Amino acid sequence: MGVGTLYVESLSGYIARLADCHTITTGELVLSKVIPLMRHKRSSVSSINIINHLFRDQDFFTSTNEKRIDIATTLIQALKELTWRQDLSCLWPLKWASIFFEFSILRLHQAWCPVCYDHWFVNNRVIYNPLLWLVNTIEECPEHDHQPLIEECPHCHEKFPPLSRYSRPGYCSICHLWLGSQKLNQLANEQTHSVDFWRQLLITPMHSHQSNKLVWQCMWFDDVDDLAANTPSDFLPPINEN
């Protein structure tokens, strides 16, 4: 989803969406399909170790960066074999940053824009999690002016990791309720910043504090200029055909 643009889907979000499309939980998909393939490719890594890494249990935070990258690479290889998709490496355009900053640029908890969720819902679009929402230097939705990215469920007031056994894009992994703003009737009149405006700030000289901030926020992405140039002004996820 959004491959080649600033709205590229996160790898964890893709796994959760894949599970949802097959009407199984993320945990069931990972345990029954993904981990056996990963074990086949990396027999030296135990299933428990893989589970701890994918679901960010204790081993994830104490392991070396090289081990994390190895797990992520093996995960992508397994998903390619499982889905026959060859573009899944594009869901991780943070290769150089992850090497030098040891994943510190990523949030520990899933973040989201409730207005985006609602906008996609009322337009019958696929609900998904852009990688942008996981970058911890990005605090506001680039599509909606002054809309902060949310990390705490408005229903149960809990935070949850980007990938868990009950992950489902648009829903809380703990209480399983909808994470949209619940103001569907106000979306039609909402004033938003277009991606054109955002893209212009990314590719023009940094004459203002705001421009400088946006460029800095997105600098973690590999080939950020190309991603910005390829992002259409009217970007929306595809129609939900389920």
Short mmCIF file of C-alpha atoms in Angstrom, two decimals:
data_model
loop_
_atom_site.label_atom_id
_atom_site.label_comp_id
_atom_site.label_asym_id
_atom_site.label_seq_id
_atom_site.Cartn_x
_atom_site.Cartn_y
_atom_site.Cartn_z
CA MET A 1 0.00 0.00 0.00
CA GLY A 2 1.43 3.39 -0.98
CA VAL A 3 4.66 1.83 -2.25
CA GLY A 4 7.02 4.48 -3.64
CA THR A 5 5.27 7.36 -1.84
CA LEU A 6 5.48 9.04 1.56
CA TYR A 7 2.38 7.09 2.54
CA VAL A 8 4.01 3.67 2.19
CA GLU A 9 2.47 1.08 4.49
CA SER A 10 4.35 -0.10 7.58
CA LEU A 11 5.53 -3.70 7.58
CA SER A 12 3.71 -4.42 10.86
CA GLY A 13 0.55 -2.85 9.46
CA TYR A 14 0.79 -5.01 6.34
CA ILE A 15 0.96 -8.18 8.43
CA ALA A 16 -2.09 -7.12 10.45
CA ARG A 17 -4.02 -6.18 7.29
CA LEU A 18 -3.09 -9.48 5.64
CA ALA A 19 -4.48 -11.36 8.63
CA ASP A 20 -7.67 -9.28 8.61
CA CYS A 21 -8.20 -9.99 4.89
CA HIS A 22 -8.10 -13.71 5.68
CA THR A 23 -10.40 -13.31 8.71
CA ILE A 24 -7.86 -14.63 11.18
CA THR A 25 -6.02 -12.88 13.98
CA THR A 26 -2.54 -11.51 13.46
CA GLY A 27 -1.26 -13.96 16.04
CA GLU A 28 -2.76 -16.91 14.15
CA LEU A 29 -1.17 -15.76 10.89
CA VAL A 30 2.24 -15.24 12.45
CA LEU A 31 2.26 -18.49 14.44
CA SER A 32 0.83 -20.80 11.77
CA LYS A 33 2.28 -19.36 8.54
CA VAL A 34 5.04 -16.79 9.06
CA ILE A 35 7.16 -18.30 11.84
CA PRO A 36 7.47 -21.77 10.20
CA LEU A 37 8.86 -20.10 7.06
CA MET A 38 11.21 -17.92 9.10
CA ARG A 39 12.44 -20.97 11.02
CA HIS A 40 13.08 -22.75 7.73
CA LYS A 41 15.24 -19.85 6.54
CA ARG A 42 16.97 -19.25 9.90
CA SER A 43 17.08 -22.59 11.70
CA SER A 44 19.50 -21.18 14.27
CA VAL A 45 16.80 -18.80 15.59
CA SER A 46 14.20 -20.28 17.93
CA SER A 47 10.47 -19.75 17.48
CA ILE A 48 10.27 -18.10 20.90
CA ASN A 49 12.97 -15.63 19.92
CA ILE A 50 11.14 -14.76 16.70
CA ILE A 51 7.86 -14.28 18.59
CA ASN A 52 9.52 -12.00 21.12
CA HIS A 53 10.99 -9.88 18.34
CA LEU A 54 7.84 -9.62 16.23
CA PHE A 55 5.59 -8.80 19.17
CA ARG A 56 8.25 -6.65 20.88
CA ASP A 57 8.49 -8.65 24.06
CA GLN A 58 11.52 -8.46 26.34
CA ASP A 59 14.07 -9.87 23.86
CA PHE A 60 13.37 -7.13 21.32
CA PHE A 61 14.73 -4.37 23.55
CA THR A 62 17.78 -6.28 24.80
CA SER A 63 18.99 -7.74 21.50
CA THR A 64 21.60 -6.18 19.23
CA ASN A 65 20.62 -4.03 16.27
CA GLU A 66 22.20 -6.56 13.90
CA LYS A 67 19.93 -9.27 15.28
CA ARG A 68 16.85 -7.08 14.85
CA ILE A 69 17.77 -6.34 11.24
CA ASP A 70 18.38 -10.05 10.61
CA ILE A 71 14.91 -10.89 11.98
CA ALA A 72 13.30 -8.14 9.89
CA THR A 73 15.08 -9.32 6.72
CA THR A 74 14.02 -12.93 7.34
CA LEU A 75 10.45 -11.75 7.98
CA ILE A 76 10.32 -9.97 4.63
CA GLN A 77 11.71 -13.05 2.87
CA ALA A 78 9.08 -15.24 4.50
CA LEU A 79 6.27 -12.85 3.57
CA LYS A 80 7.49 -12.72 -0.03
CA GLU A 81 7.29 -16.49 -0.23
CA LEU A 82 3.91 -16.56 1.50
CA THR A 83 2.26 -13.86 -0.62
CA TRP A 84 4.28 -14.03 -3.86
CA ARG A 85 4.78 -10.28 -3.63
CA GLN A 86 8.24 -9.02 -4.52
CA ASP A 87 7.81 -5.39 -3.42
CA LEU A 88 7.62 -5.97 0.33
CA SER A 89 11.13 -4.63 0.91
CA CYS A 90 9.66 -1.24 -0.03
CA LEU A 91 7.66 -1.32 3.21
CA TRP A 92 10.91 -0.61 5.03
CA PRO A 93 12.43 2.59 3.49
CA LEU A 94 14.40 3.23 6.69
CA LYS A 95 17.37 0.97 6.05
CA TRP A 96 20.19 3.44 6.60
CA ALA A 97 18.47 5.02 9.61
CA SER A 98 17.90 1.66 11.31
CA ILE A 99 21.58 0.82 10.90
CA PHE A 100 22.86 4.02 12.48
CA PHE A 101 20.17 4.77 15.06
CA GLU A 102 19.25 1.25 16.26
CA PHE A 103 15.50 1.61 15.71
CA SER A 104 15.33 4.60 18.06
CA ILE A 105 13.48 6.56 15.37
CA LEU A 106 10.48 4.24 15.70
CA ARG A 107 7.73 4.56 18.24
CA LEU A 108 7.31 1.85 20.86
CA HIS A 109 3.53 2.10 20.44
CA GLN A 110 1.28 2.33 17.43
CA ALA A 111 0.18 5.87 16.55
CA TRP A 112 -2.63 6.94 14.23
CA CYS A 113 -4.62 9.83 12.86
CA PRO A 114 -8.30 9.30 13.78
CA VAL A 115 -9.42 11.72 11.06
CA CYS A 116 -7.60 9.70 8.39
CA TYR A 117 -9.27 6.53 9.63
CA ASP A 118 -12.70 8.15 9.44
CA HIS A 119 -12.02 9.73 6.06
CA TRP A 120 -11.00 6.39 4.60
CA PHE A 121 -13.96 4.65 6.25
CA VAL A 122 -16.65 6.97 4.86
CA ASN A 123 -15.06 6.78 1.40
CA ASN A 124 -14.99 2.96 1.52
CA ARG A 125 -11.21 2.84 1.39
CA VAL A 126 -8.88 0.17 2.73
CA ILE A 127 -7.93 0.95 6.33
CA TYR A 128 -4.17 0.69 6.80
CA ASN A 129 -1.26 2.05 8.87
CA PRO A 130 1.29 4.24 7.05
CA LEU A 131 4.89 3.91 8.17
CA LEU A 132 4.91 7.67 8.78
CA TRP A 133 2.78 7.15 11.86
CA LEU A 134 5.53 5.08 13.48
CA VAL A 135 8.33 7.64 13.06
CA ASN A 136 8.65 9.30 16.45
CA THR A 137 9.77 12.67 15.09
CA ILE A 138 6.42 13.08 13.30
CA GLU A 139 3.94 14.25 15.89
CA GLU A 140 1.11 15.58 13.71
CA CYS A 141 -0.73 14.16 10.72
CA PRO A 142 0.74 15.75 7.59
CA GLU A 143 -2.66 15.53 5.90
CA HIS A 144 -4.72 17.22 8.63
CA ASP A 145 -3.67 20.54 10.09
CA HIS A 146 -2.89 20.50 13.84
CA GLN A 147 -4.20 16.94 14.23
CA PRO A 148 -1.80 15.16 16.60
CA LEU A 149 -1.05 11.50 16.09
CA ILE A 150 -2.72 9.49 18.86
CA GLU A 151 -1.09 6.67 20.82
CA GLU A 152 -3.73 6.05 23.49
CA CYS A 153 -7.02 4.30 22.77
CA PRO A 154 -9.94 6.69 23.51
CA HIS A 155 -11.99 3.78 24.86
CA CYS A 156 -9.74 1.72 27.14
CA HIS A 157 -6.99 4.38 27.45
CA GLU A 158 -4.29 1.81 26.76
CA LYS A 159 -1.32 1.90 24.39
CA PHE A 160 -0.33 -1.07 22.26
CA PRO A 161 2.68 -2.05 20.10
CA PRO A 162 2.65 -1.76 16.30
CA LEU A 163 2.33 -5.54 16.03
CA SER A 164 0.50 -7.70 18.53
CA ARG A 165 -1.51 -10.90 18.49
CA TYR A 166 -4.75 -8.96 17.92
CA SER A 167 -3.52 -6.15 15.68
CA ARG A 168 -6.09 -4.89 13.19
CA PRO A 169 -5.67 -1.57 11.33
CA GLY A 170 -8.14 0.99 12.63
CA TYR A 171 -8.95 -0.90 15.82
CA CYS A 172 -7.50 -1.10 19.31
CA SER A 173 -5.48 -4.28 19.87
CA ILE A 174 -6.71 -4.46 23.46
CA CYS A 175 -10.41 -3.55 23.52
CA HIS A 176 -10.91 -4.03 19.73
CA LEU A 177 -12.96 -0.84 19.29
CA TRP A 178 -12.77 1.62 16.37
CA LEU A 179 -10.04 4.27 16.68
CA GLY A 180 -11.53 6.88 14.38
CA SER A 181 -12.59 10.32 15.60
CA GLN A 182 -16.27 9.31 15.63
CA LYS A 183 -17.23 12.61 14.00
CA LEU A 184 -18.12 11.28 10.58
CA ASN A 185 -20.65 14.03 9.84
CA GLN A 186 -17.98 16.72 10.18
CA LEU A 187 -15.52 15.30 7.68
CA ALA A 188 -17.13 16.88 4.62
CA ASN A 189 -16.55 20.39 5.96
CA GLU A 190 -13.08 19.77 7.33
CA GLN A 191 -10.23 21.95 6.08
CA THR A 192 -7.11 19.87 5.41
CA HIS A 193 -3.61 20.43 4.16
CA SER A 194 -3.08 18.57 0.89
CA VAL A 195 -0.07 16.38 0.27
CA ASP A 196 0.83 18.89 -2.48
CA PHE A 197 1.46 21.48 0.22
CA TRP A 198 3.49 19.03 2.25
CA ARG A 199 5.48 17.92 -0.78
CA GLN A 200 6.24 21.51 -1.73
CA LEU A 201 7.68 22.13 1.72
CA LEU A 202 9.88 19.07 1.36
CA ILE A 203 11.46 20.03 -1.96
CA THR A 204 11.78 23.82 -1.59
CA PRO A 205 14.62 25.64 0.23
CA MET A 206 14.25 25.77 3.98
CA HIS A 207 13.24 29.43 4.38
CA SER A 208 10.95 28.85 7.32
CA HIS A 209 10.93 26.97 10.58
CA GLN A 210 7.97 24.88 9.42
CA SER A 211 9.70 23.86 6.20
CA ASN A 212 12.85 22.97 8.07
CA LYS A 213 10.84 20.91 10.56
CA LEU A 214 9.07 18.87 7.88
CA VAL A 215 12.27 18.15 5.99
CA TRP A 216 13.92 17.06 9.21
CA GLN A 217 10.96 14.84 10.15
CA CYS A 218 11.09 12.98 6.85
CA MET A 219 14.86 12.80 6.46
CA TRP A 220 14.88 9.23 7.86
CA PHE A 221 13.28 7.90 4.69
CA ASP A 222 15.60 6.50 2.04
CA ASP A 223 15.26 8.56 -1.19
CA VAL A 224 12.91 11.02 0.51
CA ASP A 225 12.94 13.40 -2.47
CA ASP A 226 11.77 10.65 -4.82
CA LEU A 227 9.07 9.54 -2.38
CA ALA A 228 7.82 13.12 -2.05
CA ALA A 229 7.81 13.62 -5.81
CA ASN A 230 5.84 10.39 -6.33
CA THR A 231 3.17 11.19 -3.74
CA PRO A 232 -0.02 12.32 -5.55
CA SER A 233 -1.90 15.32 -4.19
CA ASP A 234 -5.11 13.28 -4.00
CA PHE A 235 -3.62 10.16 -2.41
CA LEU A 236 -6.17 7.74 -0.97
CA PRO A 237 -5.93 4.04 -0.21
CA PRO A 238 -7.63 1.83 -2.81
CA ILE A 239 -11.32 0.98 -2.67
CA ASN A 240 -12.18 -1.64 -0.08
CA GLU A 241 -13.62 -4.54 -2.10
CA ASN A 242 -14.21 -6.89 0.83
#
